[in-house]
mmCIF file of C-alpha atoms and ligand atoms in Angstrom:
data_model
loop_
_atom_site.group_PDB
_atom_site.id
_atom_site.type_symbol
_atom_site.label_atom_id
_atom_site.label_comp_id
_atom_site.label_asym_id
_atom_site.label_seq_id
_atom_site.Cartn_x
_atom_site.Cartn_y
_atom_site.Cartn_z
ATOM 1 C CA MET A 1 31.953 -57.592 -5.603
ATOM 2 C CA PHE A 2 35.686 -57.422 -5.809
ATOM 3 C CA PRO A 3 37.827 -55.821 -3.048
ATOM 4 C CA GLY A 4 38.665 -52.158 -3.679
ATOM 5 C CA ILE A 5 36.333 -51.513 -6.789
ATOM 6 C CA GLU A 6 34.236 -48.908 -5.006
ATOM 7 C CA ALA A 7 37.299 -47.125 -3.703
ATOM 8 C CA TYR A 8 38.714 -46.871 -7.248
ATOM 9 C CA ASP A 9 35.140 -46.429 -9.050
ATOM 10 C CA VAL A 10 35.592 -49.138 -11.322
ATOM 11 C CA ASP A 11 32.716 -51.158 -12.200
ATOM 12 C CA VAL A 12 33.392 -54.654 -12.964
ATOM 13 C CA THR A 13 30.927 -57.617 -12.288
ATOM 14 C CA VAL A 14 31.006 -61.342 -13.344
ATOM 15 C CA ASP A 15 27.947 -63.297 -14.268
ATOM 16 C CA GLU A 16 27.617 -66.439 -11.942
ATOM 17 C CA ARG A 17 26.918 -68.624 -14.921
ATOM 18 C CA ASP A 18 30.004 -67.711 -16.555
ATOM 19 C CA VAL A 19 32.052 -68.559 -13.610
ATOM 20 C CA GLU A 20 30.399 -71.946 -13.560
ATOM 21 C CA ARG A 21 31.189 -72.499 -17.236
ATOM 22 C CA ALA A 22 34.807 -71.488 -16.667
ATOM 23 C CA LEU A 23 35.232 -73.962 -13.855
ATOM 24 C CA ALA A 24 34.025 -76.601 -15.983
ATOM 25 C CA VAL A 25 36.605 -76.180 -18.558
ATOM 26 C CA ARG A 26 39.479 -78.897 -19.124
ATOM 27 C CA PRO A 27 42.441 -78.978 -21.541
ATOM 28 C CA ALA A 28 40.528 -81.420 -23.779
ATOM 29 C CA ASP A 29 37.814 -78.617 -24.364
ATOM 30 C CA VAL A 30 40.192 -76.293 -26.070
ATOM 31 C CA ALA A 31 42.243 -76.432 -29.419
ATOM 32 C CA ALA A 32 45.879 -75.977 -29.609
ATOM 33 C CA ALA A 33 47.141 -72.792 -31.531
ATOM 34 C CA ASP A 34 48.223 -73.053 -34.936
ATOM 35 C CA GLU A 35 51.275 -70.634 -34.399
ATOM 36 C CA LEU A 36 53.260 -69.488 -31.594
ATOM 37 C CA SER A 37 54.471 -66.043 -31.266
ATOM 38 C CA PHE A 38 57.360 -64.181 -29.411
ATOM 39 C CA ALA A 39 59.041 -60.612 -29.265
ATOM 40 C CA ARG A 40 62.668 -59.697 -28.957
ATOM 41 C CA ASN A 41 63.178 -57.190 -26.189
ATOM 42 C CA VAL A 42 65.412 -55.454 -23.788
ATOM 43 C CA PHE A 43 64.639 -55.451 -20.026
ATOM 44 C CA LEU A 44 64.827 -52.155 -18.463
ATOM 45 C CA PRO A 45 63.759 -52.099 -14.613
ATOM 46 C CA LEU A 46 63.529 -48.336 -14.260
ATOM 47 C CA THR A 47 63.326 -48.662 -10.661
ATOM 48 C CA THR A 48 63.430 -51.584 -8.208
ATOM 49 C CA ALA A 49 61.599 -49.516 -5.632
ATOM 50 C CA CYS A 50 57.965 -50.476 -4.823
ATOM 51 C CA ARG A 51 55.520 -49.267 -2.409
ATOM 52 C CA TYR A 52 54.048 -52.952 -1.891
ATOM 53 C CA THR A 53 55.899 -55.938 -0.473
ATOM 54 C CA CYS A 54 54.358 -59.141 -2.183
ATOM 55 C CA THR A 55 55.524 -62.192 -0.360
ATOM 56 C CA TYR A 56 56.445 -63.828 -3.675
ATOM 57 C CA CYS A 57 58.319 -60.894 -5.139
ATOM 58 C CA THR A 58 62.153 -60.820 -5.934
ATOM 59 C CA TYR A 59 61.875 -57.647 -7.844
ATOM 60 C CA TYR A 60 61.494 -54.911 -5.167
ATOM 61 C CA ASP A 61 64.488 -53.931 -3.122
ATOM 62 C CA PRO A 62 63.866 -52.264 0.042
ATOM 63 C CA PRO A 63 64.409 -48.498 0.857
ATOM 64 C CA GLY A 64 68.072 -47.680 0.743
ATOM 65 C CA GLN A 65 68.782 -50.580 -1.540
ATOM 66 C CA ALA A 66 66.506 -49.683 -4.550
ATOM 67 C CA SER A 67 68.189 -48.330 -7.608
ATOM 68 C CA LEU A 68 67.003 -46.215 -10.506
ATOM 69 C CA LEU A 69 68.404 -46.762 -14.052
ATOM 70 C CA THR A 70 70.273 -43.493 -15.346
ATOM 71 C CA ARG A 71 69.753 -42.062 -18.494
ATOM 72 C CA GLU A 72 72.971 -43.199 -19.814
ATOM 73 C CA GLU A 73 71.971 -46.871 -18.990
ATOM 74 C CA ILE A 74 68.830 -46.838 -20.521
ATOM 75 C CA ARG A 75 70.337 -45.291 -23.776
ATOM 76 C CA GLU A 76 73.192 -47.944 -23.724
ATOM 77 C CA THR A 77 70.852 -50.832 -23.200
ATOM 78 C CA CYS A 78 68.423 -49.732 -25.856
ATOM 79 C CA ARG A 79 71.195 -49.273 -28.025
ATOM 80 C CA GLN A 80 72.660 -52.782 -27.723
ATOM 81 C CA GLY A 81 69.143 -54.214 -27.917
ATOM 82 C CA ALA A 82 68.422 -52.349 -31.388
ATOM 83 C CA ASN A 83 71.952 -53.572 -32.704
ATOM 84 C CA ALA A 84 70.867 -57.132 -31.552
ATOM 85 C CA GLY A 85 67.634 -56.926 -33.630
ATOM 86 C CA CYS A 86 65.136 -56.354 -30.773
ATOM 87 C CA THR A 87 61.966 -54.305 -31.278
ATOM 88 C CA GLU A 88 60.818 -53.849 -27.640
ATOM 89 C CA ALA A 89 61.952 -51.653 -24.654
ATOM 90 C CA LEU A 90 60.237 -53.368 -21.929
ATOM 91 C CA PHE A 91 60.301 -50.868 -18.954
ATOM 92 C CA THR A 92 59.083 -52.079 -15.515
ATOM 93 C CA PHE A 93 58.619 -50.686 -12.086
ATOM 94 C CA GLY A 94 57.630 -51.645 -8.863
ATOM 95 C CA ASP A 95 54.608 -49.610 -7.971
ATOM 96 C CA ASP A 96 55.165 -45.847 -7.134
ATOM 97 C CA PRO A 97 57.892 -45.479 -4.640
ATOM 98 C CA ASP A 98 56.447 -44.202 -1.440
ATOM 99 C CA ASP A 99 57.555 -41.761 1.079
ATOM 100 C CA ARG A 100 60.127 -44.360 2.550
ATOM 101 C CA TYR A 101 62.348 -44.278 -0.634
ATOM 102 C CA ALA A 102 63.866 -40.948 0.082
ATOM 103 C CA GLU A 103 66.798 -41.448 -2.001
ATOM 104 C CA ILE A 104 64.821 -42.355 -5.086
ATOM 105 C CA HIS A 105 62.873 -39.229 -4.805
ATOM 106 C CA ALA A 106 66.225 -37.457 -4.474
ATOM 107 C CA GLU A 107 67.795 -38.980 -7.457
ATOM 108 C CA LEU A 108 64.451 -38.185 -9.562
ATOM 109 C CA ASP A 109 64.816 -34.751 -8.104
ATOM 110 C CA GLU A 110 68.348 -34.307 -9.560
ATOM 111 C CA LEU A 111 67.220 -35.768 -12.809
ATOM 112 C CA GLY A 112 64.658 -32.817 -12.907
ATOM 113 C CA HIS A 113 61.570 -35.130 -12.420
ATOM 114 C CA GLU A 114 58.737 -34.724 -10.058
ATOM 115 C CA SER A 115 57.778 -38.420 -10.253
ATOM 116 C CA ILE A 116 58.858 -41.827 -11.498
ATOM 117 C CA HIS A 117 55.908 -41.557 -14.259
ATOM 118 C CA ASP A 118 57.655 -38.256 -15.534
ATOM 119 C CA TYR A 119 60.872 -40.091 -15.757
ATOM 120 C CA LEU A 120 59.378 -43.036 -17.401
ATOM 121 C CA ARG A 121 58.320 -40.530 -20.423
ATOM 122 C CA GLU A 122 61.693 -39.578 -20.760
ATOM 123 C CA ALA A 123 62.878 -43.118 -20.936
ATOM 124 C CA CYS A 124 60.404 -44.042 -23.445
ATOM 125 C CA GLU A 125 61.539 -41.097 -25.565
ATOM 126 C CA ILE A 126 65.203 -42.458 -25.185
ATOM 127 C CA ALA A 127 63.833 -45.873 -26.482
ATOM 128 C CA LEU A 128 62.187 -44.450 -29.414
ATOM 129 C CA ASP A 129 65.241 -42.323 -30.414
ATOM 130 C CA GLU A 130 67.287 -45.467 -29.965
ATOM 131 C CA GLY A 131 65.013 -47.487 -32.484
ATOM 132 C CA LEU A 132 63.033 -49.616 -29.962
ATOM 133 C CA LEU A 133 59.244 -49.517 -29.304
ATOM 134 C CA PRO A 134 58.489 -48.952 -25.484
ATOM 135 C CA HIS A 135 56.293 -51.313 -23.765
ATOM 136 C CA SER A 136 55.964 -50.197 -20.063
ATOM 137 C CA ASN A 137 54.830 -51.982 -17.274
ATOM 138 C CA PRO A 138 54.635 -49.540 -14.478
ATOM 139 C CA GLY A 139 52.408 -50.901 -11.884
ATOM 140 C CA ASP A 140 49.375 -49.120 -11.187
ATOM 141 C CA GLN A 141 48.479 -45.828 -12.863
ATOM 142 C CA THR A 142 45.812 -43.465 -12.383
ATOM 143 C CA TYR A 143 44.060 -41.815 -15.467
ATOM 144 C CA GLU A 144 46.416 -38.897 -15.303
ATOM 145 C CA GLU A 145 49.671 -40.876 -14.888
ATOM 146 C CA MET A 146 48.818 -42.929 -17.971
ATOM 147 C CA ALA A 147 48.187 -39.772 -19.924
ATOM 148 C CA ALA A 148 51.518 -38.572 -19.211
ATOM 149 C CA VAL A 149 53.007 -41.614 -21.016
ATOM 150 C CA ALA A 150 50.289 -42.885 -23.417
ATOM 151 C CA ASP A 151 51.767 -41.126 -26.602
ATOM 152 C CA VAL A 152 55.195 -42.519 -26.015
ATOM 153 C CA ASN A 153 54.175 -46.298 -25.536
ATOM 154 C CA ALA A 154 53.342 -48.668 -28.182
ATOM 155 C CA SER A 155 51.490 -50.457 -25.442
ATOM 156 C CA LEU A 156 51.265 -51.006 -21.706
ATOM 157 C CA GLY A 157 50.973 -53.685 -19.318
ATOM 158 C CA VAL A 158 49.924 -54.562 -15.666
ATOM 159 C CA MET A 159 49.552 -57.963 -14.195
ATOM 160 C CA LEU A 160 46.155 -58.238 -12.618
ATOM 161 C CA GLU A 161 47.364 -61.203 -10.746
ATOM 162 C CA THR A 162 43.966 -62.070 -9.099
ATOM 163 C CA THR A 163 40.677 -60.298 -8.211
ATOM 164 C CA ALA A 164 40.983 -61.822 -4.600
ATOM 165 C CA GLU A 165 42.361 -60.757 -1.432
ATOM 166 C CA VAL A 166 45.292 -62.905 -0.798
ATOM 167 C CA GLN A 167 47.593 -63.305 2.115
ATOM 168 C CA ALA A 168 50.421 -63.033 -0.375
ATOM 169 C CA HIS A 169 49.747 -59.256 -0.931
ATOM 170 C CA GLY A 170 49.270 -58.828 2.647
ATOM 171 C CA GLY A 171 51.077 -56.714 5.284
ATOM 172 C CA PRO A 172 50.780 -52.957 6.108
ATOM 173 C CA ARG A 173 51.298 -52.244 2.371
ATOM 174 C CA SER A 174 49.022 -54.471 0.202
ATOM 175 C CA LYS A 175 47.987 -53.968 -3.325
ATOM 176 C CA VAL A 176 44.144 -53.963 -4.018
ATOM 177 C CA PRO A 177 42.331 -55.756 -6.788
ATOM 178 C CA GLY A 178 40.333 -52.737 -7.518
ATOM 179 C CA GLN A 179 43.242 -50.685 -8.020
ATOM 180 C CA ARG A 180 44.765 -53.275 -10.794
ATOM 181 C CA LEU A 181 41.212 -53.340 -12.357
ATOM 182 C CA ASN A 182 41.045 -49.550 -12.472
ATOM 183 C CA THR A 183 44.433 -49.453 -14.125
ATOM 184 C CA ILE A 184 43.309 -51.818 -16.765
ATOM 185 C CA ALA A 185 40.192 -49.754 -17.239
ATOM 186 C CA ASN A 186 42.232 -46.552 -17.460
ATOM 187 C CA ALA A 187 44.125 -48.025 -20.439
ATOM 188 C CA GLY A 188 41.019 -48.887 -21.995
ATOM 189 C CA LYS A 189 39.791 -45.104 -21.628
ATOM 190 C CA HIS A 190 42.789 -43.977 -23.206
ATOM 191 C CA GLY A 191 42.517 -46.466 -25.898
ATOM 192 C CA ILE A 192 45.949 -48.155 -25.271
ATOM 193 C CA PRO A 193 46.708 -51.602 -26.299
ATOM 194 C CA PHE A 194 47.353 -53.403 -23.049
ATOM 195 C CA THR A 195 48.747 -56.879 -21.676
ATOM 196 C CA THR A 196 47.770 -58.265 -18.302
ATOM 197 C CA GLY A 197 47.710 -61.597 -16.811
ATOM 198 C CA ILE A 198 47.084 -63.777 -13.834
ATOM 199 C CA LEU A 199 49.337 -65.096 -11.243
ATOM 200 C CA VAL A 200 48.741 -68.893 -10.357
ATOM 201 C CA GLY A 201 49.584 -70.282 -6.869
ATOM 202 C CA ILE A 202 49.531 -67.252 -4.572
ATOM 203 C CA GLY A 203 46.520 -68.468 -2.506
ATOM 204 C CA GLU A 204 43.758 -67.863 -4.902
ATOM 205 C CA THR A 205 40.944 -70.637 -5.409
ATOM 206 C CA TRP A 206 39.638 -71.900 -8.814
ATOM 207 C CA ARG A 207 36.834 -69.610 -8.466
ATOM 208 C CA ASP A 208 39.003 -66.679 -8.085
ATOM 209 C CA ARG A 209 41.010 -67.667 -11.250
ATOM 210 C CA ALA A 210 37.822 -68.066 -13.153
ATOM 211 C CA GLU A 211 36.500 -64.550 -11.787
ATOM 212 C CA SER A 212 39.843 -62.922 -12.545
ATOM 213 C CA LEU A 213 39.911 -64.078 -16.267
ATOM 214 C CA LEU A 214 36.142 -63.054 -16.500
ATOM 215 C CA ALA A 215 36.922 -59.498 -15.266
ATOM 216 C CA ILE A 216 39.920 -59.089 -17.723
ATOM 217 C CA ARG A 217 37.202 -60.273 -20.420
ATOM 218 C CA GLU A 218 34.600 -57.948 -19.153
ATOM 219 C CA LEU A 219 37.018 -54.911 -19.572
ATOM 220 C CA ASP A 220 38.205 -56.032 -23.020
ATOM 221 C CA ARG A 221 34.530 -56.110 -24.051
ATOM 222 C CA ARG A 222 34.047 -52.781 -23.022
ATOM 223 C CA TYR A 223 37.194 -51.228 -24.377
ATOM 224 C CA GLY A 224 38.533 -53.681 -26.997
ATOM 225 C CA HIS A 225 42.209 -53.100 -25.751
ATOM 226 C CA VAL A 226 43.454 -56.383 -24.186
ATOM 227 C CA GLN A 227 45.842 -57.790 -26.573
ATOM 228 C CA GLU A 228 47.442 -60.761 -24.354
ATOM 229 C CA VAL A 229 46.877 -62.517 -21.051
ATOM 230 C CA ILE A 230 49.693 -63.940 -19.346
ATOM 231 C CA VAL A 231 49.161 -67.151 -17.188
ATOM 232 C CA GLN A 232 52.227 -66.956 -15.051
ATOM 233 C CA PRO A 233 52.971 -69.647 -12.374
ATOM 234 C CA VAL A 234 54.376 -68.458 -8.972
ATOM 235 C CA SER A 235 58.007 -69.781 -8.409
ATOM 236 C CA ASP A 236 60.132 -70.486 -5.442
ATOM 237 C CA ASN A 237 62.789 -67.740 -4.777
ATOM 238 C CA GLU A 238 64.679 -66.154 -1.847
ATOM 239 C CA ARG A 239 61.229 -64.765 -0.652
ATOM 240 C CA TRP A 240 58.706 -67.324 -1.462
ATOM 241 C CA HIS A 241 58.918 -70.933 -0.314
ATOM 242 C CA GLU A 242 55.462 -72.121 -0.981
ATOM 243 C CA GLY A 243 56.153 -74.032 -4.103
ATOM 244 C CA SER A 244 54.684 -73.617 -7.633
ATOM 245 C CA PRO A 245 51.454 -74.931 -9.067
ATOM 246 C CA SER A 246 51.601 -78.313 -10.521
ATOM 247 C CA THR A 247 51.551 -79.041 -14.136
ATOM 248 C CA ALA A 248 47.939 -80.312 -14.024
ATOM 249 C CA THR A 249 46.975 -76.986 -12.270
ATOM 250 C CA MET A 250 48.589 -74.906 -14.920
ATOM 251 C CA ARG A 251 47.115 -77.031 -17.992
ATOM 252 C CA ARG A 252 43.592 -76.418 -16.505
ATOM 253 C CA VAL A 253 44.244 -72.650 -15.821
ATOM 254 C CA VAL A 254 45.561 -72.215 -19.294
ATOM 255 C CA ALA A 255 42.775 -73.892 -20.713
ATOM 256 C CA MET A 256 40.144 -72.040 -18.727
ATOM 257 C CA ALA A 257 42.064 -68.811 -19.833
ATOM 258 C CA ARG A 258 41.826 -69.908 -23.532
ATOM 259 C CA ALA A 259 37.935 -70.820 -23.089
ATOM 260 C CA VAL A 260 37.145 -67.615 -21.435
ATOM 261 C CA LEU A 261 38.751 -64.884 -23.433
ATOM 262 C CA PRO A 262 37.811 -64.028 -26.888
ATOM 263 C CA GLU A 263 40.140 -65.445 -29.768
ATOM 264 C CA SER A 264 41.557 -62.155 -30.433
ATOM 265 C CA VAL A 265 43.311 -62.229 -27.036
ATOM 266 C CA SER A 266 46.509 -64.042 -27.039
ATOM 267 C CA VAL A 267 47.320 -66.423 -24.033
ATOM 268 C CA GLN A 268 51.046 -66.509 -23.014
ATOM 269 C CA VAL A 269 52.679 -68.801 -20.523
ATOM 270 C CA PRO A 270 56.330 -67.240 -19.733
ATOM 271 C CA PRO A 271 58.566 -70.114 -20.808
ATOM 272 C CA ASN A 272 61.500 -69.404 -18.556
ATOM 273 C CA LEU A 273 58.955 -70.102 -15.414
ATOM 274 C CA MET A 274 57.772 -73.457 -16.639
ATOM 275 C CA ASP A 275 58.001 -75.865 -19.494
ATOM 276 C CA ALA A 276 55.876 -74.551 -22.177
ATOM 277 C CA ARG A 277 55.638 -77.808 -23.939
ATOM 278 C CA ASP A 278 53.456 -79.051 -21.122
ATOM 279 C CA VAL A 279 50.702 -76.558 -21.918
ATOM 280 C CA VAL A 280 51.272 -76.154 -25.581
ATOM 281 C CA ASP A 281 48.020 -77.956 -26.298
ATOM 282 C CA CYS A 282 46.112 -76.129 -23.875
ATOM 283 C CA GLY A 283 45.503 -73.141 -26.223
ATOM 284 C CA ILE A 284 48.703 -70.929 -25.640
ATOM 285 C CA ASP A 285 49.694 -68.906 -28.821
ATOM 286 C CA ASP A 286 52.622 -66.737 -27.248
ATOM 287 C CA LEU A 287 55.838 -67.436 -25.799
ATOM 288 C CA GLY A 288 56.539 -63.670 -24.386
ATOM 289 C CA GLY A 289 59.785 -61.876 -24.668
ATOM 290 C CA VAL A 290 63.251 -63.182 -25.245
ATOM 291 C CA SER A 291 66.369 -60.881 -24.833
ATOM 292 C CA PRO A 292 69.790 -61.350 -26.093
ATOM 293 C CA VAL A 293 70.910 -58.444 -23.988
ATOM 294 C CA THR A 294 69.590 -58.411 -20.428
ATOM 295 C CA ASP A 295 68.439 -60.713 -17.573
ATOM 296 C CA ASP A 296 64.813 -61.063 -16.714
ATOM 297 C CA HIS A 297 65.002 -58.706 -13.654
ATOM 298 C CA VAL A 298 61.617 -59.756 -12.515
ATOM 299 C CA ASN A 299 62.639 -63.482 -12.134
ATOM 300 C CA PRO A 300 66.501 -63.253 -11.977
ATOM 301 C CA GLU A 301 66.850 -66.973 -10.795
ATOM 302 C CA TYR A 302 65.230 -68.098 -14.203
ATOM 303 C CA ALA A 303 67.187 -67.271 -17.177
ATOM 304 C CA TRP A 304 65.242 -66.568 -20.387
ATOM 305 C CA PRO A 305 65.477 -69.534 -22.530
ATOM 306 C CA ALA A 306 67.463 -68.798 -25.926
ATOM 307 C CA LEU A 307 65.542 -68.499 -29.125
ATOM 308 C CA ARG A 308 66.655 -72.090 -29.795
ATOM 309 C CA GLU A 309 64.469 -73.345 -26.871
ATOM 310 C CA LEU A 310 61.456 -71.417 -28.107
ATOM 311 C CA GLU A 311 61.977 -72.963 -31.555
ATOM 312 C CA GLU A 312 61.827 -76.313 -29.653
ATOM 313 C CA VAL A 313 58.754 -75.672 -27.980
ATOM 314 C CA ALA A 314 57.157 -74.886 -31.269
ATOM 315 C CA GLU A 315 58.802 -77.855 -32.943
ATOM 316 C CA HIS A 316 57.192 -79.835 -30.023
ATOM 317 C CA ALA A 317 53.974 -78.446 -30.940
ATOM 318 C CA GLY A 318 54.347 -78.828 -34.615
ATOM 319 C CA VAL A 319 53.573 -75.275 -35.434
ATOM 320 C CA PRO A 320 55.606 -72.201 -36.779
ATOM 321 C CA LEU A 321 57.156 -69.597 -34.430
ATOM 322 C CA ALA A 322 56.654 -66.150 -35.572
ATOM 323 C CA GLU A 323 58.219 -63.097 -34.279
ATOM 324 C CA ARG A 324 55.789 -60.090 -33.294
ATOM 325 C CA LEU A 325 56.233 -56.507 -32.008
ATOM 326 C CA PRO A 326 55.399 -55.673 -28.460
ATOM 327 C CA THR A 327 51.918 -54.513 -29.748
ATOM 328 C CA TYR A 328 49.729 -56.818 -31.719
ATOM 329 C CA GLU A 329 49.104 -56.263 -35.464
ATOM 330 C CA ARG A 330 45.592 -55.151 -34.990
ATOM 331 C CA TYR A 331 46.559 -52.043 -32.891
ATOM 332 C CA LEU A 332 49.203 -50.925 -35.155
ATOM 333 C CA ASN A 333 47.258 -48.111 -36.839
ATOM 334 C CA GLU A 334 45.971 -44.319 -35.763
ATOM 335 C CA GLU A 335 42.889 -45.436 -33.771
ATOM 336 C CA TRP A 336 45.384 -46.969 -31.320
ATOM 337 C CA LEU A 337 48.736 -45.424 -31.518
ATOM 338 C CA SER A 338 49.927 -41.968 -31.431
ATOM 339 C CA GLU A 339 51.415 -40.069 -34.378
ATOM 340 C CA ARG A 340 54.825 -40.351 -32.531
ATOM 341 C CA VAL A 341 54.773 -44.242 -32.223
ATOM 342 C CA LEU A 342 53.267 -44.426 -35.751
ATOM 343 C CA ALA A 343 56.164 -42.194 -37.170
ATOM 344 C CA ALA A 344 58.451 -44.619 -35.557
ATOM 345 C CA LEU A 345 57.064 -47.676 -37.073
ATOM 346 C CA ASP A 346 57.125 -46.057 -40.534
ATOM 347 C CA ALA A 347 60.395 -44.527 -40.255
ATOM 348 C CA PRO A 348 62.903 -44.717 -43.133
ATOM 349 C CA ASP A 349 65.554 -45.994 -40.973
ATOM 350 C CA ASP A 350 66.966 -49.031 -39.517
ATOM 351 C CA ALA A 351 64.495 -49.316 -36.893
ATOM 352 C CA GLY A 352 61.500 -48.902 -39.279
ATOM 353 C CA GLU A 353 63.166 -51.699 -41.356
ATOM 354 C CA ARG A 354 63.284 -53.761 -38.461
ATOM 355 C CA TYR A 355 59.593 -53.209 -37.494
ATOM 356 C CA ARG A 356 58.670 -53.777 -41.175
ATOM 357 C CA THR A 357 60.506 -57.083 -41.590
ATOM 358 C CA VAL A 358 58.779 -58.310 -38.425
ATOM 359 C CA ARG A 359 55.336 -57.240 -39.492
ATOM 360 C CA ALA A 360 55.814 -58.889 -42.933
ATOM 361 C CA GLY A 361 56.625 -62.057 -41.463
ATOM 362 C CA THR A 362 53.358 -62.247 -39.035
HETATM 363 S S1 LIG B 401 54.840 -57.997 -7.414
HETATM 364 FE FE1 LIG B 401 54.868 -55.821 -8.292
HETATM 365 S S2 LIG B 401 53.595 -54.766 -6.646
HETATM 366 FE FE2 LIG B 401 54.187 -56.714 -5.532
HETATM 367 S S3 LIG B 401 56.082 -56.000 -4.412
HETATM 368 FE FE3 LIG B 401 56.739 -56.783 -6.383
HETATM 369 S S4 LIG B 401 56.872 -55.049 -7.767
HETATM 370 FE FE4 LIG B 401 55.717 -54.455 -6.073
#
């Protein structure tokens, strides 16, 4: 049983035979994709406050140093992104700022919001107004918190990272696998297209990797809402000095993800964190987001590759590179999206034209 699933009342189990099958997968067992996709986005770290202190993470700033994007900053970045041809506003959080972040709560108060999730709703509305589709990655969310932003997002995401309890999540404030699984389940209950992923190299075992992927598969089987799984290597930075997984490890994990997950679920490796050419024959079919406007605030030491570099990966693989929207094509309908987002997709304006052009090419 995964740690914390009782506390969060989420029912996920995996079959031991499936674990054994996943552990047996090698790169030669999976086929390369016949196309690679990517999205053009702007990156909006709504707050760098986080109630947790994961030891590999450079995203969060401690209390007193954490920031909150202003309405004006959000609008300006979205406007620049739309002008540069982006389609996605990628909002990220740390997890809910806790009581220690007094100044963040005071700023939210001044903005007239009770919580960061309330502010996220307004931020998403700004993005829609400026001609971008919001995709929010706001850490863990309760069913109610998700309900508050569901109709203004084209899709949501949170990294599962691992179903194991690892030292890297340790300390007095430690995130719990059950809470993450519950967030993924909540998105399924709301019928929201969802992106998740695993983090490789934070102390998890091969069995943990297999179980994490199988847990994601189980939730997707239940709700059909998982659009993409990111297989992300941990990287050295100012807080993490334990190194990254080897190329051989990444090749095997990516192949395991491809073999475990249904074909409908995309597998992505972030090409700013490893050379995607090394895993392109292991079943990845997506290269994530590329931004002409903002840095990758989650991993600021690793610049996003230019579009040209993504093209080089596709050339190396001998497959076409296709732009996609933040939400995958099969979810772009009334079953999955709100009237508000569907209206944005079909709007007779420049933004609608950008979305239609991207969809026509996929
Ligand atoms: S990885 Fe996420 S939950 Fe952990 S400290 Fe960083 S922002 Fe917070």
